[in-house]
Tab-separated table of C-alpha atoms and ligand atoms in Angstrom:
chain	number	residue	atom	x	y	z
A	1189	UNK	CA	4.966	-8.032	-8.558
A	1190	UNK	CA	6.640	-9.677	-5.500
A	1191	UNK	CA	4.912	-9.282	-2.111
A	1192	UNK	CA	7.203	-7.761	0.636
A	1193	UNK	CA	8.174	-9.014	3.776
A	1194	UNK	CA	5.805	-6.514	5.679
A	1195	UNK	CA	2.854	-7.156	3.451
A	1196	UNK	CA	-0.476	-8.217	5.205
A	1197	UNK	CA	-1.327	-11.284	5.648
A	1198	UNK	CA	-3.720	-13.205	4.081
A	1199	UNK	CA	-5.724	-16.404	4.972
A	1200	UNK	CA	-5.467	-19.175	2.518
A	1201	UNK	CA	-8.058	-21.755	2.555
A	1202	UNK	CA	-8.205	-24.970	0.240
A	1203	UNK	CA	-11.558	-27.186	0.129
A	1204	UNK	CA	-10.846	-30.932	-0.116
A	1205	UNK	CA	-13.248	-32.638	-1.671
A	1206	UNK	CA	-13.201	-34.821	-4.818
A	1207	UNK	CA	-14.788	-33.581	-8.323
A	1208	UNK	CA	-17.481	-35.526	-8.265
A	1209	UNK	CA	-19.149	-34.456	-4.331
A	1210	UNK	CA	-19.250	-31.010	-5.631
A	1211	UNK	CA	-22.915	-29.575	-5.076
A	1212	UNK	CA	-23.030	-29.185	-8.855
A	1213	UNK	CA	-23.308	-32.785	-9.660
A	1214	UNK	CA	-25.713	-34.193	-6.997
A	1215	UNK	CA	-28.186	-35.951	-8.610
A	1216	UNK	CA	-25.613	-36.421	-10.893
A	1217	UNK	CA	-23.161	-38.404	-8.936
A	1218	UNK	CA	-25.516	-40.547	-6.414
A	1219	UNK	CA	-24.002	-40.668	-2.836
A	1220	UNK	CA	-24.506	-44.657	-3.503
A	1221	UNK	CA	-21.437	-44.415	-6.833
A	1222	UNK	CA	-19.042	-42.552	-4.799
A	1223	UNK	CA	-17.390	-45.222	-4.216
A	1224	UNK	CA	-16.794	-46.313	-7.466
A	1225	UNK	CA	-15.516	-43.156	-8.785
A	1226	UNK	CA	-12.031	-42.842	-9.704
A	1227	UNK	CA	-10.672	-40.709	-6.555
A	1228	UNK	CA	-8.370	-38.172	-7.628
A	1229	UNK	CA	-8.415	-36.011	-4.196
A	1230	UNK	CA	-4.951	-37.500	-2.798
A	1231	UNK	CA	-2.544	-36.763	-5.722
A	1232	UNK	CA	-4.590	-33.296	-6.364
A	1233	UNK	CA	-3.927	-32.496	-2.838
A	1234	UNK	CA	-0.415	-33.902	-2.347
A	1235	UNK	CA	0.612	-31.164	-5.588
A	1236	UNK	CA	-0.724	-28.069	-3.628
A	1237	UNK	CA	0.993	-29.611	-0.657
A	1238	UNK	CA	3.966	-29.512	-3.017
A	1239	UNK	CA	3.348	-25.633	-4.506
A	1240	UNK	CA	2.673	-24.449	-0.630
A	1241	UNK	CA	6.687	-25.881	0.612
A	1242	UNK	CA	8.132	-24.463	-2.396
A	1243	UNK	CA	5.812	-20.796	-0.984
A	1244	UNK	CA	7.077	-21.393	2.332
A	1245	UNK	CA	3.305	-20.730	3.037
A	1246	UNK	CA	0.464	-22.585	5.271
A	1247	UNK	CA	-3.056	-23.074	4.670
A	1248	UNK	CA	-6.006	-24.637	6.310
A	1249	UNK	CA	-7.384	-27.430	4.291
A	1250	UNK	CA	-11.171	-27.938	5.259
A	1251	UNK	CA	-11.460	-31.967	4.709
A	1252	UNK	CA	-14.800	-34.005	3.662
A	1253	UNK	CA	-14.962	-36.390	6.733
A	1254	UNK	CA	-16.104	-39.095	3.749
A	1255	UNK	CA	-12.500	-38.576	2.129
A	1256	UNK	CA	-10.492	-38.324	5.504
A	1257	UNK	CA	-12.284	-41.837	6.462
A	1258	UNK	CA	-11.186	-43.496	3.088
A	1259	UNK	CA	-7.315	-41.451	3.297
A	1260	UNK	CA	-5.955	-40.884	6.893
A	1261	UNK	CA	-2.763	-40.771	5.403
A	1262	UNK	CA	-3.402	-37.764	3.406
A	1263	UNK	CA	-5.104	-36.078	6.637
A	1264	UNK	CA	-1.737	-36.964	8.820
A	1265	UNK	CA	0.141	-35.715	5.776
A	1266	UNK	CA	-1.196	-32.284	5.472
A	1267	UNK	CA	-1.021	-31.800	9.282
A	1268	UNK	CA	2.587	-33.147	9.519
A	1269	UNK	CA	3.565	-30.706	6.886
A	1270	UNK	CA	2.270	-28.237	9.030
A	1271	UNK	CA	-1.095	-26.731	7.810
A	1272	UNK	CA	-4.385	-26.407	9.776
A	1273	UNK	CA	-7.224	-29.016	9.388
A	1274	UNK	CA	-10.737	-28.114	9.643
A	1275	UNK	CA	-14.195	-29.382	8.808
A	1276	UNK	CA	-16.163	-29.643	5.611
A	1277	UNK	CA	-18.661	-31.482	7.250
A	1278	UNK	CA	-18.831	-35.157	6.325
A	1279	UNK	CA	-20.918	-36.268	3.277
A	1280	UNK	CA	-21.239	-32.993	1.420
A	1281	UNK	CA	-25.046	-32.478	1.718
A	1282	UNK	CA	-26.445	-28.418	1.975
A	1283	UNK	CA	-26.596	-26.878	5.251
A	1284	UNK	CA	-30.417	-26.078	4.543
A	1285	UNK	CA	-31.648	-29.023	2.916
A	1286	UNK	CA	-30.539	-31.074	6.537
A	1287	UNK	CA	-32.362	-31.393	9.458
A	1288	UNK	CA	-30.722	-30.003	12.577
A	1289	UNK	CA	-30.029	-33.211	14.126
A	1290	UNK	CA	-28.982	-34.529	10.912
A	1291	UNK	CA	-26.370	-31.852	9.928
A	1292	UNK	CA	-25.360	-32.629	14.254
A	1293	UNK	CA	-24.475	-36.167	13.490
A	1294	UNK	CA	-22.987	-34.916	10.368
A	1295	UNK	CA	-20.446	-32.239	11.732
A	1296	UNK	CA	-19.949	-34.718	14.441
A	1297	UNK	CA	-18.718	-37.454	12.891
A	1298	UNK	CA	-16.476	-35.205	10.522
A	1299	UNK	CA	-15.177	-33.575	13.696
A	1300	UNK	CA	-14.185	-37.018	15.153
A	1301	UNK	CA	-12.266	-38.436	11.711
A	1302	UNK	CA	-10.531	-35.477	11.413
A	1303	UNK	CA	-8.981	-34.886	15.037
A	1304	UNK	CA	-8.459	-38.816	15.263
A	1305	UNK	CA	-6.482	-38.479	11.665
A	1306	UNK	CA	-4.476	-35.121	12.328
A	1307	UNK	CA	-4.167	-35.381	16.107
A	1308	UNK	CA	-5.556	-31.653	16.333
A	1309	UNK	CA	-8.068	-30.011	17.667
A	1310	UNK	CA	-10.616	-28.797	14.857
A	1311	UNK	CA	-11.836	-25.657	15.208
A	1312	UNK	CA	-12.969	-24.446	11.791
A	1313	UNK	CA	-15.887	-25.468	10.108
A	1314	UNK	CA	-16.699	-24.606	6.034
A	1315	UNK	CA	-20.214	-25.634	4.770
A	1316	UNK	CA	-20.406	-27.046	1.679
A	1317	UNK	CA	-21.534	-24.098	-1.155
A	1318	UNK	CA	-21.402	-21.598	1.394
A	1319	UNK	CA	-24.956	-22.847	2.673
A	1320	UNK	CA	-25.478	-21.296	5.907
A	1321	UNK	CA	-28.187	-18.465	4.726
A	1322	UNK	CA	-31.042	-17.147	6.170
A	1323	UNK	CA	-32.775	-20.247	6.454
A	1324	UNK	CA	-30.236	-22.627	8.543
A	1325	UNK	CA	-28.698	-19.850	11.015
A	1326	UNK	CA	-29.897	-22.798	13.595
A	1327	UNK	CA	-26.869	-24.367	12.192
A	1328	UNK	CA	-24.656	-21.499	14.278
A	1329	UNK	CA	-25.654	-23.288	17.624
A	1330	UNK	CA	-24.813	-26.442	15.769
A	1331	UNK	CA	-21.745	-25.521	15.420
A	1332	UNK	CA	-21.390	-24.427	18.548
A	1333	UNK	CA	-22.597	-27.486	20.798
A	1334	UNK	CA	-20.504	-29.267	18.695
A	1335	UNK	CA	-16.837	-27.722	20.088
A	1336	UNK	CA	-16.329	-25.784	16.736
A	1337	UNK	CA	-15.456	-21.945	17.036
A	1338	UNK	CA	-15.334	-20.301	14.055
A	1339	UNK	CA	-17.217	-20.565	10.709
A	1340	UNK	CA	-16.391	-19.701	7.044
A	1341	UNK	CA	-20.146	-20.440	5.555
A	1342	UNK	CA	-21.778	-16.843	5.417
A	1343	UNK	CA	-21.091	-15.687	1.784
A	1344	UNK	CA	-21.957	-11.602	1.918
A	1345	UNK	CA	-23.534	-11.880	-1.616
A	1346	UNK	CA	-26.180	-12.706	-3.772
A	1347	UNK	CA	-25.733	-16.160	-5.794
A	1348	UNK	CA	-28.230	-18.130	-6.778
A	1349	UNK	CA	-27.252	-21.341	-4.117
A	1350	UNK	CA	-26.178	-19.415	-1.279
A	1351	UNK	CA	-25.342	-16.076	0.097
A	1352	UNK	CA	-26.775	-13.392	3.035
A	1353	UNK	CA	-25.927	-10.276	0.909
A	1354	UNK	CA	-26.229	-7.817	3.970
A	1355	UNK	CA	-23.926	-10.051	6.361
A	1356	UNK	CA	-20.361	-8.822	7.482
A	1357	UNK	CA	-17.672	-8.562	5.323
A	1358	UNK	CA	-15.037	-9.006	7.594
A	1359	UNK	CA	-14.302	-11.510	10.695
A	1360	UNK	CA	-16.884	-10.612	12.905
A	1361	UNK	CA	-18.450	-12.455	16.139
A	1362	UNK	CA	-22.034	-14.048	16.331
A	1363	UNK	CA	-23.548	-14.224	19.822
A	1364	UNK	CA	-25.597	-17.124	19.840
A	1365	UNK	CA	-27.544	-18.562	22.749
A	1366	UNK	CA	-24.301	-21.883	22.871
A	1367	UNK	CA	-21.842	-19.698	23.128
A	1368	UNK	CA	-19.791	-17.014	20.659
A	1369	UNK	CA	-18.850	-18.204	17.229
A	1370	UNK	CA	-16.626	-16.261	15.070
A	1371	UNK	CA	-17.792	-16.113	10.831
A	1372	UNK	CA	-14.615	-15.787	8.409
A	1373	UNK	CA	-16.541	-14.402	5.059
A	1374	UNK	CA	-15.109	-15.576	1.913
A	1375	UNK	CA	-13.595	-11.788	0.639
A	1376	UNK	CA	-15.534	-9.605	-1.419
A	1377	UNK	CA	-15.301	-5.561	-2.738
A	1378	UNK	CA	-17.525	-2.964	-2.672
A	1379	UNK	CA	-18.845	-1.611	-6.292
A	1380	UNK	CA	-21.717	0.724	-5.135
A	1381	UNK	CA	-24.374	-1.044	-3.491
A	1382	UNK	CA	-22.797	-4.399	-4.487
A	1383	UNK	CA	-20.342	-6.870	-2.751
A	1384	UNK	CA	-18.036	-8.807	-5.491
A	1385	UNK	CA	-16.115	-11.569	-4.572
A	1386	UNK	CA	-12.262	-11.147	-5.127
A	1387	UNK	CA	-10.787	-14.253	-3.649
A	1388	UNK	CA	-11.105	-17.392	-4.575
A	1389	UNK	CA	-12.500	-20.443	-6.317
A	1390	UNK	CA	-14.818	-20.082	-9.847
A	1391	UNK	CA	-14.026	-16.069	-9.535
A	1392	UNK	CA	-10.016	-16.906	-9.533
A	1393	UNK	CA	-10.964	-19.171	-12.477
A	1394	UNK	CA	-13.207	-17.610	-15.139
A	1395	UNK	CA	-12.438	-14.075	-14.246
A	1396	UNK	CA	-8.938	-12.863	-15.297
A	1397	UNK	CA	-6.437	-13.154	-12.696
A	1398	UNK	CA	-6.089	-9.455	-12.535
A	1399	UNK	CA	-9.973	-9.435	-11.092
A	1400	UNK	CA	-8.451	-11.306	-7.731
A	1401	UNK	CA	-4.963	-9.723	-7.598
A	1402	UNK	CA	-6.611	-5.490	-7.695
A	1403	UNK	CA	-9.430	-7.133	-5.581
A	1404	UNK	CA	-7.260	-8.547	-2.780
A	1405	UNK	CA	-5.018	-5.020	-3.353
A	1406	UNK	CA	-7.962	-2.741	-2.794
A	1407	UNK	CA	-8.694	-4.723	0.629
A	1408	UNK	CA	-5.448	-4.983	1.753
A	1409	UNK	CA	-4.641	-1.485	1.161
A	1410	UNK	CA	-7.662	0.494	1.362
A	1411	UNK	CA	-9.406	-1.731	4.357
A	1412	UNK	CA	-5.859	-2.580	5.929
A	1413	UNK	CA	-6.837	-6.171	6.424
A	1414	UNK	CA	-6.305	-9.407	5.064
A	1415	UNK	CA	-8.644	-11.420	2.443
A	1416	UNK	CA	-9.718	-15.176	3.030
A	1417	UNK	CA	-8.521	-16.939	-0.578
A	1418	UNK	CA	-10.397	-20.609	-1.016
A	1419	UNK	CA	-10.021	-22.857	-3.990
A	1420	UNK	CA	-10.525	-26.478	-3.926
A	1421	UNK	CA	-7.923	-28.938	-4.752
A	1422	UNK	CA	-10.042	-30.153	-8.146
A	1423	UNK	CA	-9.473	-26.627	-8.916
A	1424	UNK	CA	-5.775	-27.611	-10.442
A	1425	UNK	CA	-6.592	-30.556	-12.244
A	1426	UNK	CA	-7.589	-30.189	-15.935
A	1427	UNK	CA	-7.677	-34.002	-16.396
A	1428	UNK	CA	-10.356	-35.098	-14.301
A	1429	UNK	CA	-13.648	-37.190	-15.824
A	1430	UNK	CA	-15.896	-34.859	-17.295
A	1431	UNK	CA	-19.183	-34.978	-15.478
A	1432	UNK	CA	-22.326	-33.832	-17.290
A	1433	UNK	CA	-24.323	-31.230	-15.471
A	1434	UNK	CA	-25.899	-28.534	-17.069
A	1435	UNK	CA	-24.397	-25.587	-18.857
A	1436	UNK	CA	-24.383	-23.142	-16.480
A	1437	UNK	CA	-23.028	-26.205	-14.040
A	1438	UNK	CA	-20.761	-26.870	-16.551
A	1439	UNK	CA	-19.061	-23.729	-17.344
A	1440	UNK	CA	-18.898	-22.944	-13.802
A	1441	UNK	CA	-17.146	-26.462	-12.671
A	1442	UNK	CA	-14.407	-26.705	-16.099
A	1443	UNK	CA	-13.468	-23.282	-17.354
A	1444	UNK	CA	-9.831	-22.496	-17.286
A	1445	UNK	CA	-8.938	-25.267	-14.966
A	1446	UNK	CA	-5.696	-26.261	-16.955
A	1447	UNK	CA	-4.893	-22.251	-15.596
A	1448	UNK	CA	-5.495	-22.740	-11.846
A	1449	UNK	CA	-2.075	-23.751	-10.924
A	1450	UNK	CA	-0.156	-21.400	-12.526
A	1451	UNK	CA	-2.566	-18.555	-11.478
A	1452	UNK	CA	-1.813	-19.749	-7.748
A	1453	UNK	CA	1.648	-19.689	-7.848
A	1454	UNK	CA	0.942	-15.988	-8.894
A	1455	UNK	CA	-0.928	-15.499	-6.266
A	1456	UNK	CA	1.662	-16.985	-4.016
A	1457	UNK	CA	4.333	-14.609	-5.924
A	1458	UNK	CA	1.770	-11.642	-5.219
A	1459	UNK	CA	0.621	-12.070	-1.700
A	1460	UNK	CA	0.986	-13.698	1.491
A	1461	UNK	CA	-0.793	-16.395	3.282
A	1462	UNK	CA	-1.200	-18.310	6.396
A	1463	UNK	CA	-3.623	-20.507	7.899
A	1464	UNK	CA	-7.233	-19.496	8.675
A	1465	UNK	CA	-6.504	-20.034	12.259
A	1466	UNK	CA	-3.636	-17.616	12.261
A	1467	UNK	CA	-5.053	-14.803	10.865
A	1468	UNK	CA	-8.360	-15.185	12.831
A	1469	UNK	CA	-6.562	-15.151	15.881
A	1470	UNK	CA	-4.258	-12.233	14.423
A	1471	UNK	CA	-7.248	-9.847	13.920
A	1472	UNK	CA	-9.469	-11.440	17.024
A	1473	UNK	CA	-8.909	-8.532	19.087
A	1474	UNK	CA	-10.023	-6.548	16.177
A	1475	UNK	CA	-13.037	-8.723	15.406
A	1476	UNK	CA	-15.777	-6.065	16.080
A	1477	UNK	CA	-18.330	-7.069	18.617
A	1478	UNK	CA	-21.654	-6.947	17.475
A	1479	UNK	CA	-22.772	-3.467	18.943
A	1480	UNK	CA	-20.271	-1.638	16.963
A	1481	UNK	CA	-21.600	-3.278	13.504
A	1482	UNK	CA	-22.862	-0.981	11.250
A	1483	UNK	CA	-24.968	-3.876	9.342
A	1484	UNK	CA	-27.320	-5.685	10.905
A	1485	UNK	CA	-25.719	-9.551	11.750
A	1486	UNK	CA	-27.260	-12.190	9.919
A	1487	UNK	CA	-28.412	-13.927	13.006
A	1488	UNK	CA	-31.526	-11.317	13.249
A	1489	UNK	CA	-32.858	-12.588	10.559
B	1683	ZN	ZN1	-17.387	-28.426	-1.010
């Protein structure tokens, strides 16, 4: 199918990070060999920089601060060409297994790099593995105090690492004490009592591809609003070192990676995309305050 030219429009979100900082393989991968790693974040990226012209689409790229401090360049590059920049914090480490000053002077410094690099304000902040839950909601005012204003680290599900299964499924505002911070859920379905996600990353991998197209379908049409698609740029590149991790860790971090690329540009055939940023500001009037939830917000936990 070919999307039309009045088709919602969806937020597209890439995570840039190389293979080896991925939660999976700490422990794995000490923070002290990252350095020694081959680094294949820079031609990974510059490709979906490559499939997103030929699209005519944006997308916001949420950066490591460690990788935008080793390649400025590739920062300025995605910028120049256009796309949104936002935070992935700066060394990769959980939301919840940080202290609160700790993940401050994290954000922080990733905030800095990035808006020195690109030039741009950042406003957008993703936590690595989704790892804002129940126990680091003090990370909100974080967030906050640190000039960021909206979030995309509240997973609605249940997962093993991460997840508040009873949080919004849609944009929705969090009133904190700092201020008013606006959480962009990854996009998930309802199947009876369950949320499923639809859009993005190990789902858009392992699942067949007709999982995320009906998925993104049934929210577009039946909710009449757009889903927030993430991958990460490691997602497209079926030649990077194999890392051992275990076999769930395994099968989650390798399967049908030589697929990704071809699945996107699919996806990009399907559906369309913009930044983040756009679409949050797009739907902000919509965003419903937290009164008029019919779930109770994650922060009353
Ligand atoms: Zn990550």
């Amino acid at each position: 199918m070919r999307h039309t030219d009045d088709a919602i429009v969806n937020a597209m979100s890439i995570d840039v990070e190389d293979y080896f900082h991925v939660s999976v393989f700490d422990g794995i991968v000490p923070r002290s060999a990252w350095e020694q790693m081959e680094s294949r974040v820079v031609g990974n990226t510059t490709r979906l920089l490559d499939i997103f012209d030929e699209f005519s689409t944006r997308s916001t790229f949420f950066v490591l601060g460690w990788v935008a401090e080793r390649h400025p360049e590739l920062v300025r590059a995605i910028a120049g060409r256009g796309h949104e920049i936002a935070s992935h914090g700066y060394a990769h480490r959980l939301v919840y297994d940080q202290t609160p000053a700790a993940f401050r002077a994290d954000v922080r410094r990733a905030k800095r790099l990035l808006e020195d690099c690109s030039g741009h304000r950042v406003l957008g902040y993703r936590a690595p593995s989704y790892s804002i839950t129940p126990r680091s909601l003090w990370a909100l005012d974080v967030l906050l105090e640190e000039g960021y204003e909206y979030a995309s680290s509240i997973f609605p599900i249940r997962h093993d690492r991460y997840g508040i299964p009873v949080s919004g499924r849609r944009p929705y505002a969090i009133e904190r004490s700092a201020g008013t911070l606006i959480e962009v859920p990854g996009s998930t379905t309802r199947l009876g009592p369950l949320n499923l996600p639809v859009a993005g990353g190990g789902y858009f991998r392992i699942l067949p591809y007709w999982w995320t197209r009906s998925g993104i379908e049934r929210v577009n049409r039946l909710e009449s609003r757009p889903v927030v698609f993430y991958l990460h740029q490691w997602e497209i590149d079926p030649d990077q070192p194999k890392l051992h991790a275990g076999s769930l860790g395994r099968f989650r971090h390798y399967r049908n990676l030589h697929q990704t690329e071809s699945r996107l540009r699919q996806l990009l055939t399907d559906f369309r995309f913009d930044t983040v940023k756009a679409v949050v500001s797009q739907t902000r009037s919509s965003v419903p305050h937290p009164d008029s939830m019919a779930y109770p917000l994650p922060y009353s936990w």
